[in-house]
């Protein structure tokens, strides 16, 4: 691998890093879903807590896919 490619392989788009930081905050912060009463609050017939867990999973999965696509576009994914 050339020196230029080694130098570029350590650089990631700042928005990807920010998105992963936001993933960590959403997944590990004090549980926001506790603030929502799952028994009384329903979204599409499901408790809001279930919707929160599904939304977090989709958000984190989307960040992984976006990071892969960004690296594939730049030629870094191997």
mmCIF file of N, CA and C in Angstrom:
data_model
loop_
_atom_site.group_PDB
_atom_site.id
_atom_site.type_symbol
_atom_site.label_atom_id
_atom_site.label_comp_id
_atom_site.label_asym_id
_atom_site.label_seq_id
_atom_site.Cartn_x
_atom_site.Cartn_y
_atom_site.Cartn_z
ATOM 1 N N UNK A 1 0.856 -1.177 0.000
ATOM 2 C CA UNK A 1 0.000 0.000 0.000
ATOM 3 C C UNK A 1 0.896 1.233 0.000
ATOM 4 N N UNK A 2 0.551 2.208 -0.805
ATOM 5 C CA UNK A 2 1.376 3.415 -0.906
ATOM 6 C C UNK A 2 1.206 4.278 0.338
ATOM 7 N N UNK A 3 2.161 5.214 0.509
ATOM 8 C CA UNK A 3 2.111 6.100 1.678
ATOM 9 C C UNK A 3 0.878 6.993 1.656
ATOM 10 N N UNK A 4 0.478 7.458 0.465
ATOM 11 C CA UNK A 4 -0.714 8.299 0.363
ATOM 12 C C UNK A 4 -1.962 7.541 0.800
ATOM 13 N N UNK A 5 -2.039 6.293 0.402
ATOM 14 C CA UNK A 5 -3.217 5.498 0.771
ATOM 15 C C UNK A 5 -3.238 5.211 2.260
ATOM 16 N N UNK A 6 -2.067 4.977 2.867
ATOM 17 C CA UNK A 6 -2.008 4.763 4.321
ATOM 18 C C UNK A 6 -2.458 6.010 5.065
ATOM 19 N N UNK A 7 -2.043 7.166 4.611
ATOM 20 C CA UNK A 7 -2.418 8.421 5.270
ATOM 21 C C UNK A 7 -3.918 8.659 5.147
ATOM 22 N N UNK A 8 -4.492 8.348 3.993
ATOM 23 C CA UNK A 8 -5.919 8.573 3.788
ATOM 24 C C UNK A 8 -6.781 7.521 4.474
ATOM 25 N N UNK A 9 -6.226 6.337 4.752
ATOM 26 C CA UNK A 9 -7.039 5.287 5.345
ATOM 27 C C UNK A 9 -7.404 5.589 6.796
ATOM 28 N N UNK A 10 -6.666 6.477 7.454
ATOM 29 C CA UNK A 10 -6.969 6.834 8.833
ATOM 30 C C UNK A 10 -7.955 7.988 8.939
ATOM 31 N N UNK A 11 -8.306 8.597 7.830
ATOM 32 C CA UNK A 11 -9.226 9.728 7.847
ATOM 33 C C UNK A 11 -10.629 9.242 7.522
ATOM 34 N N UNK A 12 -11.576 9.672 8.332
ATOM 35 C CA UNK A 12 -12.976 9.362 8.091
ATOM 36 C C UNK A 12 -13.725 10.679 7.992
ATOM 37 N N UNK A 13 -14.819 10.628 7.266
ATOM 38 C CA UNK A 13 -15.636 11.837 7.141
ATOM 39 C C UNK A 13 -16.128 12.249 8.523
ATOM 40 N N UNK A 14 -16.051 13.532 8.840
ATOM 41 C CA UNK A 14 -16.477 13.991 10.171
ATOM 42 C C UNK A 14 -17.935 13.669 10.486
ATOM 43 N N UNK A 15 -18.793 13.652 9.477
ATOM 44 C CA UNK A 15 -20.193 13.348 9.742
ATOM 45 C C UNK A 15 -20.369 11.896 10.172
ATOM 46 N N UNK A 16 -19.508 10.993 9.701
ATOM 47 C CA UNK A 16 -19.592 9.588 10.135
ATOM 48 C C UNK A 16 -19.214 9.484 11.607
ATOM 49 N N UNK A 17 -18.152 10.144 11.986
ATOM 50 C CA UNK A 17 -17.723 10.123 13.390
ATOM 51 C C UNK A 17 -18.807 10.731 14.277
ATOM 52 N N UNK A 18 -19.385 11.843 13.830
ATOM 53 C CA UNK A 18 -20.464 12.468 14.589
ATOM 54 C C UNK A 18 -21.675 11.566 14.718
ATOM 55 N N UNK A 19 -21.989 10.851 13.649
ATOM 56 C CA UNK A 19 -23.134 9.953 13.679
ATOM 57 C C UNK A 19 -22.909 8.807 14.668
ATOM 58 N N UNK A 20 -21.679 8.263 14.708
ATOM 59 C CA UNK A 20 -21.383 7.196 15.662
ATOM 60 C C UNK A 20 -21.385 7.712 17.106
ATOM 61 N N UNK A 21 -20.966 8.936 17.303
ATOM 62 C CA UNK A 21 -21.050 9.526 18.645
ATOM 63 C C UNK A 21 -22.519 9.670 19.047
ATOM 64 N N UNK A 22 -23.351 10.129 18.120
ATOM 65 C CA UNK A 22 -24.777 10.234 18.398
ATOM 66 C C UNK A 22 -25.395 8.861 18.663
ATOM 67 N N UNK A 23 -24.923 7.835 17.955
ATOM 68 C CA UNK A 23 -25.366 6.462 18.237
ATOM 69 C C UNK A 23 -25.100 6.094 19.689
ATOM 70 N N UNK A 24 -23.888 6.389 20.144
ATOM 71 C CA UNK A 24 -23.521 6.056 21.525
ATOM 72 C C UNK A 24 -24.378 6.820 22.526
ATOM 73 N N UNK A 25 -24.628 8.086 22.246
ATOM 74 C CA UNK A 25 -25.451 8.887 23.164
ATOM 75 C C UNK A 25 -26.867 8.326 23.232
ATOM 76 N N UNK A 26 -27.444 8.018 22.076
ATOM 77 C CA UNK A 26 -28.819 7.513 22.046
ATOM 78 C C UNK A 26 -28.910 6.144 22.710
ATOM 79 N N UNK A 27 -27.910 5.292 22.482
ATOM 80 C CA UNK A 27 -27.966 3.934 23.013
ATOM 81 C C UNK A 27 -27.553 3.838 24.485
ATOM 82 N N UNK A 28 -26.640 4.697 24.922
ATOM 83 C CA UNK A 28 -26.076 4.536 26.263
ATOM 84 C C UNK A 28 -26.440 5.622 27.263
ATOM 85 N N UNK A 29 -27.055 6.695 26.795
ATOM 86 C CA UNK A 29 -27.442 7.784 27.704
ATOM 87 C C UNK A 29 -28.481 7.276 28.691
ATOM 88 N N UNK A 30 -28.713 8.043 29.745
ATOM 89 C CA UNK A 30 -29.786 7.624 30.651
ATOM 90 C C UNK A 30 -31.036 7.313 29.839
ATOM 91 N N UNK A 31 -31.631 6.165 30.091
ATOM 92 C CA UNK A 31 -32.698 5.684 29.208
ATOM 93 C C UNK A 31 -33.854 6.665 29.024
ATOM 94 N N UNK A 32 -33.930 7.171 27.838
ATOM 95 C CA UNK A 32 -35.000 8.103 27.494
ATOM 96 C C UNK A 32 -36.340 7.376 27.526
ATOM 97 N N UNK A 33 -36.323 6.096 27.200
ATOM 98 C CA UNK A 33 -37.585 5.356 27.152
ATOM 99 C C UNK A 33 -38.227 5.218 28.525
ATOM 100 N N UNK A 34 -37.452 5.385 29.605
ATOM 101 C CA UNK A 34 -38.047 5.333 30.941
ATOM 102 C C UNK A 34 -38.952 6.547 31.179
ATOM 103 N N UNK A 35 -38.659 7.636 30.482
ATOM 104 C CA UNK A 35 -39.468 8.836 30.641
ATOM 105 C C UNK A 35 -40.844 8.673 29.990
ATOM 106 N N UNK A 36 -40.958 7.676 29.130
ATOM 107 C CA UNK A 36 -42.220 7.429 28.441
ATOM 108 C C UNK A 36 -42.917 6.269 29.132
ATOM 109 N N UNK A 37 -44.115 6.515 29.566
ATOM 110 C CA UNK A 37 -44.873 5.465 30.242
ATOM 111 C C UNK A 37 -45.375 4.472 29.196
ATOM 112 N N UNK A 38 -44.778 3.292 29.176
ATOM 113 C CA UNK A 38 -45.104 2.289 28.175
ATOM 114 C C UNK A 38 -46.515 1.756 28.267
ATOM 115 N N UNK A 39 -47.133 1.849 29.434
ATOM 116 C CA UNK A 39 -48.480 1.307 29.578
ATOM 117 C C UNK A 39 -49.544 2.232 28.992
ATOM 118 N N UNK A 40 -49.331 3.530 29.094
ATOM 119 C CA UNK A 40 -50.355 4.472 28.649
ATOM 120 C C UNK A 40 -50.066 5.056 27.277
ATOM 121 N N UNK A 41 -48.808 5.113 26.883
ATOM 122 C CA UNK A 41 -48.446 5.726 25.615
ATOM 123 C C UNK A 41 -48.247 4.639 24.573
ATOM 124 N N UNK A 42 -49.035 4.699 23.516
ATOM 125 C CA UNK A 42 -48.939 3.708 22.452
ATOM 126 C C UNK A 42 -48.745 4.410 21.118
ATOM 127 N N UNK A 43 -47.921 3.814 20.290
ATOM 128 C CA UNK A 43 -47.680 4.301 18.940
ATOM 129 C C UNK A 43 -47.950 3.123 18.013
ATOM 130 N N UNK A 44 -48.873 3.275 17.101
ATOM 131 C CA UNK A 44 -49.267 2.184 16.200
ATOM 132 C C UNK A 44 -49.677 0.933 16.974
ATOM 133 N N UNK A 45 -50.247 1.110 18.128
ATOM 134 C CA UNK A 45 -50.723 -0.007 18.925
ATOM 135 C C UNK A 45 -49.666 -0.686 19.764
ATOM 136 N N UNK A 46 -48.441 -0.209 19.705
ATOM 137 C CA UNK A 46 -47.348 -0.778 20.487
ATOM 138 C C UNK A 46 -46.933 0.208 21.575
ATOM 139 N N UNK A 47 -46.442 -0.300 22.699
ATOM 140 C CA UNK A 47 -45.932 0.620 23.723
ATOM 141 C C UNK A 47 -44.803 1.485 23.152
ATOM 142 N N UNK A 48 -44.726 2.711 23.592
ATOM 143 C CA UNK A 48 -43.713 3.638 23.093
ATOM 144 C C UNK A 48 -42.299 3.123 23.343
ATOM 145 N N UNK A 49 -42.112 2.332 24.386
ATOM 146 C CA UNK A 49 -40.784 1.775 24.684
ATOM 147 C C UNK A 49 -40.329 0.864 23.544
ATOM 148 N N UNK A 50 -41.235 0.063 23.023
ATOM 149 C CA UNK A 50 -40.898 -0.836 21.914
ATOM 150 C C UNK A 50 -40.521 -0.022 20.681
ATOM 151 N N UNK A 51 -41.283 1.011 20.403
ATOM 152 C CA UNK A 51 -40.981 1.886 19.264
ATOM 153 C C UNK A 51 -39.612 2.531 19.443
ATOM 154 N N UNK A 52 -39.274 2.940 20.672
ATOM 155 C CA UNK A 52 -37.972 3.545 20.937
ATOM 156 C C UNK A 52 -36.850 2.553 20.628
ATOM 157 N N UNK A 53 -36.973 1.313 21.109
ATOM 158 C CA UNK A 53 -35.937 0.312 20.856
ATOM 159 C C UNK A 53 -35.786 0.032 19.364
ATOM 160 N N UNK A 54 -36.904 -0.041 18.651
ATOM 161 C CA UNK A 54 -36.840 -0.277 17.210
ATOM 162 C C UNK A 54 -36.181 0.905 16.508
ATOM 163 N N UNK A 55 -36.532 2.115 16.902
ATOM 164 C CA UNK A 55 -35.951 3.314 16.287
ATOM 165 C C UNK A 55 -34.448 3.386 16.535
ATOM 166 N N UNK A 56 -34.006 3.051 17.744
ATOM 167 C CA UNK A 56 -32.566 3.064 18.046
ATOM 168 C C UNK A 56 -31.843 2.020 17.198
ATOM 169 N N UNK A 57 -32.420 0.841 17.077
ATOM 170 C CA UNK A 57 -31.796 -0.216 16.274
ATOM 171 C C UNK A 57 -31.684 0.193 14.809
ATOM 172 N N UNK A 58 -32.740 0.787 14.278
ATOM 173 C CA UNK A 58 -32.721 1.238 12.880
ATOM 174 C C UNK A 58 -31.699 2.356 12.699
ATOM 175 N N UNK A 59 -31.632 3.285 13.647
ATOM 176 C CA UNK A 59 -30.695 4.411 13.569
ATOM 177 C C UNK A 59 -29.243 3.921 13.569
ATOM 178 N N UNK A 60 -28.925 2.972 14.449
ATOM 179 C CA UNK A 60 -27.566 2.453 14.528
ATOM 180 C C UNK A 60 -27.228 1.633 13.280
ATOM 181 N N UNK A 61 -28.174 0.842 12.810
ATOM 182 C CA UNK A 61 -27.948 0.070 11.583
ATOM 183 C C UNK A 61 -27.724 0.992 10.396
ATOM 184 N N UNK A 62 -28.503 2.061 10.313
ATOM 185 C CA UNK A 62 -28.342 3.023 9.218
ATOM 186 C C UNK A 62 -26.973 3.682 9.265
ATOM 187 N N UNK A 63 -26.448 3.944 10.457
ATOM 188 C CA UNK A 63 -25.129 4.569 10.549
ATOM 189 C C UNK A 63 -24.035 3.623 10.054
ATOM 190 N N UNK A 64 -24.175 2.337 10.341
ATOM 191 C CA UNK A 64 -23.191 1.358 9.866
ATOM 192 C C UNK A 64 -23.238 1.252 8.350
ATOM 193 N N UNK A 65 -24.438 1.187 7.795
ATOM 194 C CA UNK A 65 -24.586 1.108 6.338
ATOM 195 C C UNK A 65 -24.059 2.379 5.678
ATOM 196 N N UNK A 66 -24.367 3.536 6.236
ATOM 197 C CA UNK A 66 -23.890 4.801 5.668
ATOM 198 C C UNK A 66 -22.367 4.891 5.719
ATOM 199 N N UNK A 67 -21.767 4.442 6.814
ATOM 200 C CA UNK A 67 -20.303 4.463 6.916
ATOM 201 C C UNK A 67 -19.685 3.536 5.876
ATOM 202 N N UNK A 68 -20.274 2.365 5.697
ATOM 203 C CA UNK A 68 -19.755 1.432 4.677
ATOM 204 C C UNK A 68 -19.864 2.043 3.296
ATOM 205 N N UNK A 69 -21.032 2.608 2.981
ATOM 206 C CA UNK A 69 -21.222 3.206 1.647
ATOM 207 C C UNK A 69 -20.275 4.379 1.414
ATOM 208 N N UNK A 70 -20.046 5.181 2.446
ATOM 209 C CA UNK A 70 -19.117 6.321 2.308
ATOM 210 C C UNK A 70 -17.699 5.825 2.060
ATOM 211 N N UNK A 71 -17.293 4.775 2.757
ATOM 212 C CA UNK A 71 -15.941 4.236 2.546
ATOM 213 C C UNK A 71 -15.843 3.535 1.193
ATOM 214 N N UNK A 72 -16.898 2.848 0.772
ATOM 215 C CA UNK A 72 -16.888 2.207 -0.536
ATOM 216 C C UNK A 72 -16.804 3.246 -1.648
ATOM 217 N N UNK A 73 -17.508 4.354 -1.462
ATOM 218 C CA UNK A 73 -17.483 5.432 -2.451
ATOM 219 C C UNK A 73 -16.099 6.056 -2.567
ATOM 220 N N UNK A 74 -15.391 6.165 -1.446
ATOM 221 C CA UNK A 74 -14.067 6.765 -1.463
ATOM 222 C C UNK A 74 -12.986 5.747 -1.816
ATOM 223 N N UNK A 75 -13.379 4.480 -1.942
ATOM 224 C CA UNK A 75 -12.409 3.458 -2.322
ATOM 225 C C UNK A 75 -11.651 2.849 -1.168
ATOM 226 N N UNK A 76 -12.074 3.126 0.063
ATOM 227 C CA UNK A 76 -11.365 2.617 1.234
ATOM 228 C C UNK A 76 -11.863 1.255 1.688
ATOM 229 N N UNK A 77 -13.101 0.915 1.364
ATOM 230 C CA UNK A 77 -13.651 -0.375 1.826
ATOM 231 C C UNK A 77 -12.988 -1.495 1.039
ATOM 232 N N UNK A 78 -12.648 -2.526 1.761
ATOM 233 C CA UNK A 78 -11.940 -3.595 1.071
ATOM 234 C C UNK A 78 -12.538 -4.853 1.305
#
